[in-house]
Every structure is written in structure tokens, then in C-alpha cells.
Coordinates of C-alpha atoms and ligand atoms in Angstrom, one line a residue:
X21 CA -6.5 -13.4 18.8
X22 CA -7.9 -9.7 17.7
X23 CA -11.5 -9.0 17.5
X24 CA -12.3 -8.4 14.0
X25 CA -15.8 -6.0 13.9
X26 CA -16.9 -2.5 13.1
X27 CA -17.4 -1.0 16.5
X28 CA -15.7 2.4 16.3
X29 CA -16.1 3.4 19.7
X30 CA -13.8 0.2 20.7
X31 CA -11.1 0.9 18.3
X32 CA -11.0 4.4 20.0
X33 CA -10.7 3.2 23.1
X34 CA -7.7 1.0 22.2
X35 CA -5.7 3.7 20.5
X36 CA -6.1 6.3 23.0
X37 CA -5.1 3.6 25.1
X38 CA -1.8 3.6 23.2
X39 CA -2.7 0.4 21.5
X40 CA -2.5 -0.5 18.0
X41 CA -5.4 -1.2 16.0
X42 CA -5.7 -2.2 12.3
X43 CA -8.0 0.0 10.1
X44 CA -9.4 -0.1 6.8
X45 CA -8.7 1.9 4.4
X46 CA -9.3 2.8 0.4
X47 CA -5.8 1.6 -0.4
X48 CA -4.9 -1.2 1.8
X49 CA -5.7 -1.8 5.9
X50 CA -3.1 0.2 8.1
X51 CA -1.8 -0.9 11.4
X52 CA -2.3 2.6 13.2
X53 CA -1.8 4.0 16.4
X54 CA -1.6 7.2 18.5
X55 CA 1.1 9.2 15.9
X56 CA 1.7 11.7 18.7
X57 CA 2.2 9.0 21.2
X58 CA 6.0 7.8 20.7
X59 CA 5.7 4.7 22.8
X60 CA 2.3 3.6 21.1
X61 CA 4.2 4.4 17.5
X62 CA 7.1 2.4 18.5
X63 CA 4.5 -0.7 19.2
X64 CA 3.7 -0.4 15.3
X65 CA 7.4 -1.2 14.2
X66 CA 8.0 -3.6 16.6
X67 CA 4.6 -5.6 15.8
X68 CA 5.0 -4.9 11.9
X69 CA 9.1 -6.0 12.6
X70 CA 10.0 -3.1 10.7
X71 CA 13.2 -1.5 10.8
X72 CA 12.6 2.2 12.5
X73 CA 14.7 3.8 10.1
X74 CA 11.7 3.4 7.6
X75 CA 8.9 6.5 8.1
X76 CA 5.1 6.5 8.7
X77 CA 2.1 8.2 7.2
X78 CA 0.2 10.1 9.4
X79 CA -3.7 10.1 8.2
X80 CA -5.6 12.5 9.3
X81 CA -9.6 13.2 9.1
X82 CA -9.2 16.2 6.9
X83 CA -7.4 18.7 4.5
X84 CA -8.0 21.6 7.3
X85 CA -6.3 19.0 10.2
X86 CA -2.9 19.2 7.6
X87 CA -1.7 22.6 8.3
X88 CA -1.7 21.2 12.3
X89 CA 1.1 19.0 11.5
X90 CA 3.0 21.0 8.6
X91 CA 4.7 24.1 7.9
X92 CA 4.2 24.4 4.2
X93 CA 1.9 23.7 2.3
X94 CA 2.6 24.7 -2.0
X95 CA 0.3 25.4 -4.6
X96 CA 1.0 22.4 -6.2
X97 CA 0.4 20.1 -3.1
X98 CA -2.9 22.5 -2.8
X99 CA -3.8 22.0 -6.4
X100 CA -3.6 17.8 -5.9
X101 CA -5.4 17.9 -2.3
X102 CA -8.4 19.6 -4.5
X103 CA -8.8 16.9 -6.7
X104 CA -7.9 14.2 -4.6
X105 CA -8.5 14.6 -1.1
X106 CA -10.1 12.0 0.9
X107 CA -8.0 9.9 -1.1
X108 CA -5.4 7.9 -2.5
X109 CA -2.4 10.5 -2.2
X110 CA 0.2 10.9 0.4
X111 CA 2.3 13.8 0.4
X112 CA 5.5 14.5 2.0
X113 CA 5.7 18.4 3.5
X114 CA 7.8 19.7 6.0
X115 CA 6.9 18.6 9.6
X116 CA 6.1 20.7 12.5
X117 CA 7.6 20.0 15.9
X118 CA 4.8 18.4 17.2
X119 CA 5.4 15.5 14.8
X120 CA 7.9 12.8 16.6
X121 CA 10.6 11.8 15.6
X122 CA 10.4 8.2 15.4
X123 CA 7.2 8.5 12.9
X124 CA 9.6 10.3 10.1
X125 CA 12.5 8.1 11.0
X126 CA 14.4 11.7 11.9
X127 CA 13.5 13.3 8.6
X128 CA 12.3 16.9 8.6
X129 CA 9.8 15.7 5.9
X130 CA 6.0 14.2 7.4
X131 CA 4.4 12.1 5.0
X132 CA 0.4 13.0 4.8
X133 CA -2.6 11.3 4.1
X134 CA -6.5 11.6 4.2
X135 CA -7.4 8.2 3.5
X136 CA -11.3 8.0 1.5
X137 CA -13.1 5.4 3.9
X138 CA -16.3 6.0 6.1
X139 CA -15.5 3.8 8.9
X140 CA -12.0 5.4 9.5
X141 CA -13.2 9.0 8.8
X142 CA -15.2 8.7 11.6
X143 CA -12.6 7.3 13.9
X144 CA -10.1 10.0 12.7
X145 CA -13.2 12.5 13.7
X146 CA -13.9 10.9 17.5
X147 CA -9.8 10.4 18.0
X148 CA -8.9 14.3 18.4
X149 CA -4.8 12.9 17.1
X150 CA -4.0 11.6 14.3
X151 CA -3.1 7.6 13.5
X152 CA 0.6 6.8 12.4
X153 CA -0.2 3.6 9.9
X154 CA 1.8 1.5 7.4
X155 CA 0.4 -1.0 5.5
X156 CA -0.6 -3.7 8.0
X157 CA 1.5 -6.5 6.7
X158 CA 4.5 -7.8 8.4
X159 CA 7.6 -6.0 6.9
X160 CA 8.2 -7.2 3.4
X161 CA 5.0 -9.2 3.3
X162 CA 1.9 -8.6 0.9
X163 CA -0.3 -5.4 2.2
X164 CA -3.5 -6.7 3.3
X165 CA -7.1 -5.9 1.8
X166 CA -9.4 -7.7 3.8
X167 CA -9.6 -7.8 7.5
X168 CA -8.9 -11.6 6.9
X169 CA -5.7 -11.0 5.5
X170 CA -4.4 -8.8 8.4
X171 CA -5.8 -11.3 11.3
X172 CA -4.2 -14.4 9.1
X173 CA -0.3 -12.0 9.4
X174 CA -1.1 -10.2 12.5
X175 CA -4.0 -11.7 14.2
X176 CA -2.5 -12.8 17.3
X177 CA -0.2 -9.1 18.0
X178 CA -2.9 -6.9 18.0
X179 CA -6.3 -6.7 19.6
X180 CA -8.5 -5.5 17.1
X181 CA -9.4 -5.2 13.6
X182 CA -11.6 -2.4 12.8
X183 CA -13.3 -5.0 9.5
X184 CA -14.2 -2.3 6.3
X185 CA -14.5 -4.7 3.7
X186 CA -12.4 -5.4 0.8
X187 CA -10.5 -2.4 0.0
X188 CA -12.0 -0.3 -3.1
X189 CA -8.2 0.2 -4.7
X190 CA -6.2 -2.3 -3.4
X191 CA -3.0 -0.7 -3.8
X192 CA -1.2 1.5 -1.8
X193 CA -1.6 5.3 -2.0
X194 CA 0.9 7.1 -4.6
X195 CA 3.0 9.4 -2.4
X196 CA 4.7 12.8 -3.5
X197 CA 7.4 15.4 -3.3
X198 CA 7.2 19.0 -4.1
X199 CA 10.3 20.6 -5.1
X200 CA 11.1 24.0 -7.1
X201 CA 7.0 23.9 -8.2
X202 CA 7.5 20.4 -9.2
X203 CA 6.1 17.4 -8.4
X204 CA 8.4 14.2 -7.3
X205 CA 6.7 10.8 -7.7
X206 CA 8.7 9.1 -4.6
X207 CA 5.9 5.7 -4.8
X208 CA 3.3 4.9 -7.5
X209 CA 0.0 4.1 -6.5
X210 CA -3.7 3.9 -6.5
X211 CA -3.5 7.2 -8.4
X212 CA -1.9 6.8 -11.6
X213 CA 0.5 9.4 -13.7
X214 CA -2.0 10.4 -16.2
X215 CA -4.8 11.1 -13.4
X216 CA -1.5 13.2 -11.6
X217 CA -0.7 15.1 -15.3
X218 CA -3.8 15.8 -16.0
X219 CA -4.3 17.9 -13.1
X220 CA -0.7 19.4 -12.5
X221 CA 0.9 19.2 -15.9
X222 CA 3.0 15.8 -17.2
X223 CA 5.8 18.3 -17.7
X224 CA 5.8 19.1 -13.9
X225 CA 5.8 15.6 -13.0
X226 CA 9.5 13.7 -12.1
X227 CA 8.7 10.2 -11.1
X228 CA 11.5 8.7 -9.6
X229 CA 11.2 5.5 -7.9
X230 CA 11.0 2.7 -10.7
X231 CA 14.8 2.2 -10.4
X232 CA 15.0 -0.9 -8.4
X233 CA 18.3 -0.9 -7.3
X234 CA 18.0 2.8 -5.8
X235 CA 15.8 3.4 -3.8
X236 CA 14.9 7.1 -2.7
X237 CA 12.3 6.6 -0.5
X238 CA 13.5 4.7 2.4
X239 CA 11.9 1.8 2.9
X240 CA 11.2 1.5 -1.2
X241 CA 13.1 -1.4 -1.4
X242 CA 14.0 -3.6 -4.2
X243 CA 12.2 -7.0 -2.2
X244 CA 9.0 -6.0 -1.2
X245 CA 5.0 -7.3 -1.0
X246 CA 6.4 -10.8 -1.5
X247 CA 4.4 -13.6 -1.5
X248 CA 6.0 -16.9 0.8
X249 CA 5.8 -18.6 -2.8
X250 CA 8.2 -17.8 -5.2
X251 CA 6.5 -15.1 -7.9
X252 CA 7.9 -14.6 -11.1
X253 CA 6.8 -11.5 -13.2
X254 CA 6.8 -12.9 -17.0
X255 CA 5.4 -11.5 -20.4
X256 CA 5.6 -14.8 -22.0
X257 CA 3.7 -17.0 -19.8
X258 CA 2.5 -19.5 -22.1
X259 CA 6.5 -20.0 -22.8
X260 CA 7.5 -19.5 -19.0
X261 CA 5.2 -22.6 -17.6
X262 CA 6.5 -24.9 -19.8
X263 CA 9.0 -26.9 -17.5
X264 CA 6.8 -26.6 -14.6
X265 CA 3.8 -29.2 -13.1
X266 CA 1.3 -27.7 -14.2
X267 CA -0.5 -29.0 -11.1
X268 CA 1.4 -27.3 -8.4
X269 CA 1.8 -24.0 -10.2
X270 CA -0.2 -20.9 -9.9
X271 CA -1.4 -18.6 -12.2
X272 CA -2.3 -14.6 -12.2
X273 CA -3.7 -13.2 -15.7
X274 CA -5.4 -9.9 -16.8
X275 CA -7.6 -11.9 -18.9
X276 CA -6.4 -14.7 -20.3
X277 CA -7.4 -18.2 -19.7
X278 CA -5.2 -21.4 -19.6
X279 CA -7.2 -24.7 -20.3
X280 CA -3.6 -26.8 -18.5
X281 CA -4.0 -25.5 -15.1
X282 CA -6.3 -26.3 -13.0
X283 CA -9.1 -23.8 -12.2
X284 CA -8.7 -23.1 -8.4
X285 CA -5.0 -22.5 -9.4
X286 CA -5.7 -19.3 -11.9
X287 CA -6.9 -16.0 -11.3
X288 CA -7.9 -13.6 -13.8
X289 CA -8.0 -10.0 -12.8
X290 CA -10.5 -8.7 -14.9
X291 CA -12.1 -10.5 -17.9
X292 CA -12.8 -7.2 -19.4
X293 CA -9.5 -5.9 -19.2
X294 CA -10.4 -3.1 -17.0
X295 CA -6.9 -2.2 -15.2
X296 CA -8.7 -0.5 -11.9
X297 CA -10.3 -3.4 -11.7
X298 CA -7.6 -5.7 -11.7
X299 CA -5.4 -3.6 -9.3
X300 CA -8.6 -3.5 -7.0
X301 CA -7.9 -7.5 -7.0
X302 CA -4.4 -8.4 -7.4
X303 CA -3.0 -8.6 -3.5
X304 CA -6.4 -10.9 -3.0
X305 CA -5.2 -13.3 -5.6
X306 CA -1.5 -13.1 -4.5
X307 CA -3.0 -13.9 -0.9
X308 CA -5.3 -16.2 -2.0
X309 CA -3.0 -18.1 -4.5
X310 CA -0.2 -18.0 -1.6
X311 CA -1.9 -20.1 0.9
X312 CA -2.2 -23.2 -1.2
X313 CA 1.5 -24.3 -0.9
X314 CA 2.5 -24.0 -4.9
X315 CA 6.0 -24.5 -6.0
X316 CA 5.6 -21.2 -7.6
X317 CA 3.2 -18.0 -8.8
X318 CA 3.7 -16.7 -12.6
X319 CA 2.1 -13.5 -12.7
X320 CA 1.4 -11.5 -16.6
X321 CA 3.0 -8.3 -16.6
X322 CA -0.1 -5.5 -16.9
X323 CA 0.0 -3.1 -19.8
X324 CA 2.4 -0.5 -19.3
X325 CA -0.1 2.2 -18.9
X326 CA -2.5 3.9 -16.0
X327 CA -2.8 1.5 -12.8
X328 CA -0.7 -1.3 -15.3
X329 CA 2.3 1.1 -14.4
X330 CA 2.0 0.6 -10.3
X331 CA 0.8 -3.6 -10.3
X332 CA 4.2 -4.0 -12.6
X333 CA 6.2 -1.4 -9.8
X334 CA 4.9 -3.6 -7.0
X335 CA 5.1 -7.5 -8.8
X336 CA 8.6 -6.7 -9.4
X337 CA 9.5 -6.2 -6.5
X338 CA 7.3 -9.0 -5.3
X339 CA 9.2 -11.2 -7.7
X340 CA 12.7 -9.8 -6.6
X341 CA 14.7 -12.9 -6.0
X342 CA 17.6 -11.7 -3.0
Ligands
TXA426 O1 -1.9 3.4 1.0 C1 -1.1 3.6 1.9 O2 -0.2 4.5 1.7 C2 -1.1 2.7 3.1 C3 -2.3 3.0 3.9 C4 -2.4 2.3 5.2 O3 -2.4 4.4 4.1 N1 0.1 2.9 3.9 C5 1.3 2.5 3.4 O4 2.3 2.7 4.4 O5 1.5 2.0 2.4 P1 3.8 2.0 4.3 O6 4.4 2.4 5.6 O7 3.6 0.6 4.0 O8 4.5 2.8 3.1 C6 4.7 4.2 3.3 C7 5.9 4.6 2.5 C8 7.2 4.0 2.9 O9 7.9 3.5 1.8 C9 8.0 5.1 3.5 O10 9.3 5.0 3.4 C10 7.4 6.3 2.8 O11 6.1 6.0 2.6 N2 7.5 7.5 3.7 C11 6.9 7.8 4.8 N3 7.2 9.0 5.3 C12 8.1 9.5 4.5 C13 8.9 10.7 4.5 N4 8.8 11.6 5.5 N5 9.7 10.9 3.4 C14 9.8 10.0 2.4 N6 9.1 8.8 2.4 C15 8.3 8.6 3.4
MG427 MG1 3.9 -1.2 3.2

């Protein structure tokens, strides 16, 4: 079973031992190891079970340790590493050599991240390489945001879990493109559109990842951060429940309150209606709602808008019946 704790120098260790080690991070916890180290990388896809045609972000301890990995490097992607690096944004820029293979599944493109927690900062600082990571879920599984969560999934395939708390965003970084001085939106994320327009221009912005059916990114699949319980996406709940027990249902809410279920069996996100808030929490409640054995989970679709737009990317998919 892994050691979950906050000793930095042990997690080193591991991964320059070519293990792999879970970290924290601001988005969700990663399942990392050596990214220059091809064996140790291939340990993450087989432990994870994911299929290697589907790339890794490499995170790296600062926006100076980028150009060591890339070859360009455009104003625009400049422009967004100013506002919001350490953080929540993963860009994809062509790769340098050093960058194997197996962590961009062959592309020429390396995906990028500086990822805004003290604990892995620092191990990123005493590590001298940078850590390949994907979420540290099992492939097609809810991401993780507490240590607990990744020992429940992975506890007994890795041998330690470097514990940073419940993570400050809770959903996974927004990753982009740059092409002819625009700005592709291949995953939203933690940061929302506005926060992206408001710095580069909404006319320089293309998102394009919400079609379901296509997905550009590999590994942006239609099925995807699914709960073992069934999850349906609804915005008419009230109406949606009615056929169901309302004892072995669960219940995920913005706000609202249902005086039918019972109490251990609803979450609400955020009684104030404060979206951040509420994306902060929502892979907790799916966890949490997940291990009690329900027939099924009927989540409210989030307003349209800000962080809204990324929790109704990723509970579709979660609710993606194959
Ligand atoms: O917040 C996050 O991004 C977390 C934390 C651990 O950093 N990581 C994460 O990794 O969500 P993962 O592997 O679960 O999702 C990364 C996504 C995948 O959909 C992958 O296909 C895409 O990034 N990706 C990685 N490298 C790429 C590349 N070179 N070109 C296009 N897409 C890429
Ligand atoms: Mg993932």
C-alpha cells in the first residue's frame, strides 16, 4: 500500500529511482515520474492502464525551465504564461528532441505545465528533470483531489503519495494551441474563457473541444471522469427524480435543496452560488457520492458561464452512456 505523507526528499528519491509517485497539484493530483526517463514514463501508462497513444504533460518548476524542452515559444503563449504562470494552463509548443517519444504519443507537439503548488514546486526544484503526470486516476475514472482519493484507485500500484491537501481548483488545467497568432482551446479548465479573453482578446480565442463526438485532442474522449454509478447530467431535476427511490438515489446541486432525499445522499456545491467554489468541490462529491452504492447520481447542469462552462464539459462526459 503507498505511503501517503509530505516528505519531499522521499518522493525524490522514488522518482529518480524511476518510480512513480503521485503528487498534488492546484488542479487535480498527477501520477508523475521521471519524463526524460522512457521506462519510468512507460510505468505511468501501464499503472494508470492508459492507452500510450494518449500524451503527457510535462510540469516543470518554472517559466525559464520551458524553453529547455521547446523550440518556440509565441507571443501569445508569452502573453498567457504572464498572467498565469504557476498555474492552471497547459500549453502545447513544439518539442525539442530531448522530449521522448512515448510522453507525446509521437507528436511533435509537448504539452507544458507549471503547476501552482508549494509542495511540488519544491520537488520540481530538488528533481533537476521534469515529471511526466496525468491526472492520477485510473483511465477513464474520476481525477482525484485528495490524496485519499488516489490511494482508494491507485493505492496498492504505487509506493507513495506525496499528501497536499484538497486541491484549490479541482479541475484539470485548461490546455492550449497557438496557431496563426491565435489561441486554440484543445480542453477547458480551471481557467475559464473569459479569464483567457480578457487577457488575449475573445476574438483570438477558437475553443474547440465541446463537440463530443470529435475529439481533437487525443485522449478527449466522449466517456470520461465517470463515476462507477451511473451519472446523469439534467436541468430539470425536480422532473428527472421522479421515477426513482428516492432512497438509493444521489444528488449533486449548485444550491438547491431537496427536502425527499435524504441528507447524506445530496451535495450542494456552493450555497452561495459561487461557481469556483463549486468546481473547487464537484470531483469530491462525485467521489464521495460514488462510494455509497446508489442506483444512480443526477447532477444540475451549472450555469453556462465562467467555471459553469468546464463542470458541464466534464459531467457530460461523465454522464456519457457507451
Ligand atoms: O490539471 C491537469 O492538467 C492535470 C495535472 C496533473 O497537471 N493533468 C491532466 O493530465 O489532466 P491528463 O493526462 O489527464 O490530461 C492531459 C490531456 C490529455 O487529454 C492529452 O491528450 C492532452 O492533455 N495532451 C497532452 N499532450 C498533448 C499534446 N502534445 N497535444 C495535444 N494534446 C495533448
Ligand atoms: Mg485525466
Amino acid at each position: 500500500m503507498a505511503i501517503i505523507g509530505q516528505d519531499i526528499k522521499q518522493a525524490a528519491a522514488l522518482l529518480k529511482n524511476g518510480e512513480v509517485v503521485a503528487i498534488p497539484t492546484e488542479t487535480v493530483y498527477g501520477l508523475a515520474a521521471n519524463a526524460l526517463d522512457s521506462e519510468a514514463v512507460k510505468l505511468i501508462f501501464t499503472t494508470k492502464e492508459r492507452p500510450m497513444t494518449n500524451p503527457l504533460i510535462i510540469h516543470l518548476p518554472s517559466l525559464e525551465a520551458v524553453q529547455d524542452y521547446v523550440t518556440e515559444f509565441p507571443p501569445l503563449a508569452k502573453k498567457l504564461a504572464a498572467v498565469f504562470c504557476p498555474g492552471p494552463l497547459t500549453m502545447v509548443l513544439p518539442k525539442k528532441e530531448i522530449v521522448p517519444d512515448l510522453v507525446t504519443a509521437g507528436l511533435p507537439n509537448v504539452a507544458v505545465r507549471i503547476p501552482n503548488h508549494q509542495l511540488t514546486l519544491e520537488l520540481l526544484q530538488t528533481l533537476g528533470f521534469p515529471l511526466a503526470a496525468p491526472s492520477a486516476n485510473p483511465f477513464g475514472y474520476i481525477s482525484p483531489t485528495t490524496a485519499q482519493h488516489v490511494a482508494k484507485q491507485l493505492g496498492d500500484k504505487i509506493p507513495y503519495i506525496l499528501d497536499g491537501g484538497l486541491c484549490q481548483k479541482g479541475l484539470e488545467s485548461t490546455i492550449v494551441n497557438f496557431q496563426n497568432d491565435k489561441v486554440i482551446v484543445y480542453r477547458l479548465g480551471a481557467i475559464s474563457l473569459e479569464e483567457l479573453a480578457e487577457v488575449v482578446g475573445a476574438d483570438n480565442l477558437i475553443l474547440d473541444n465541446l463537440k463530443l463526438e470529435k475529439p481533437l485532442s487525443p485522449g478527449m474522449l466522449p466517456y470520461h471522469y465517470s463515476p462507477h454509478t451511473s451519472l446523469f447530467l439534467t436541468d430539470d431535476l425536480e422532473n428527472d427524480i421522479l421515477s426513482f427511490n428516492k432512497e438509493k438515489i444521489g444528488i449533486i446541486t449548485l444550491s438547491k435543496v431537496f427536502q425527499n432525499i435524504p441528507k447524506k445522499h445530496q451535495i450542494q456545491l456552493s450555497l452561495n452560488d459561487d461557481l469556483a467554489n463549486a468546481g473547487h468541490l464537484l470531483y469530491q462529491a462525485m467521489h464521495q457520492l460514488d462510494a455509497l452504492s446508489l442506483e444512480a447520481i443526477f447532477v444540475e447542469k451549472m450555469p453556462d458561464e465562467g467555471i459553469g462552462k468546464t463542470m458541464n464539459d466534464r459531467l457530460k462526459r461523465a454522464a456519457y452512456k457507451r
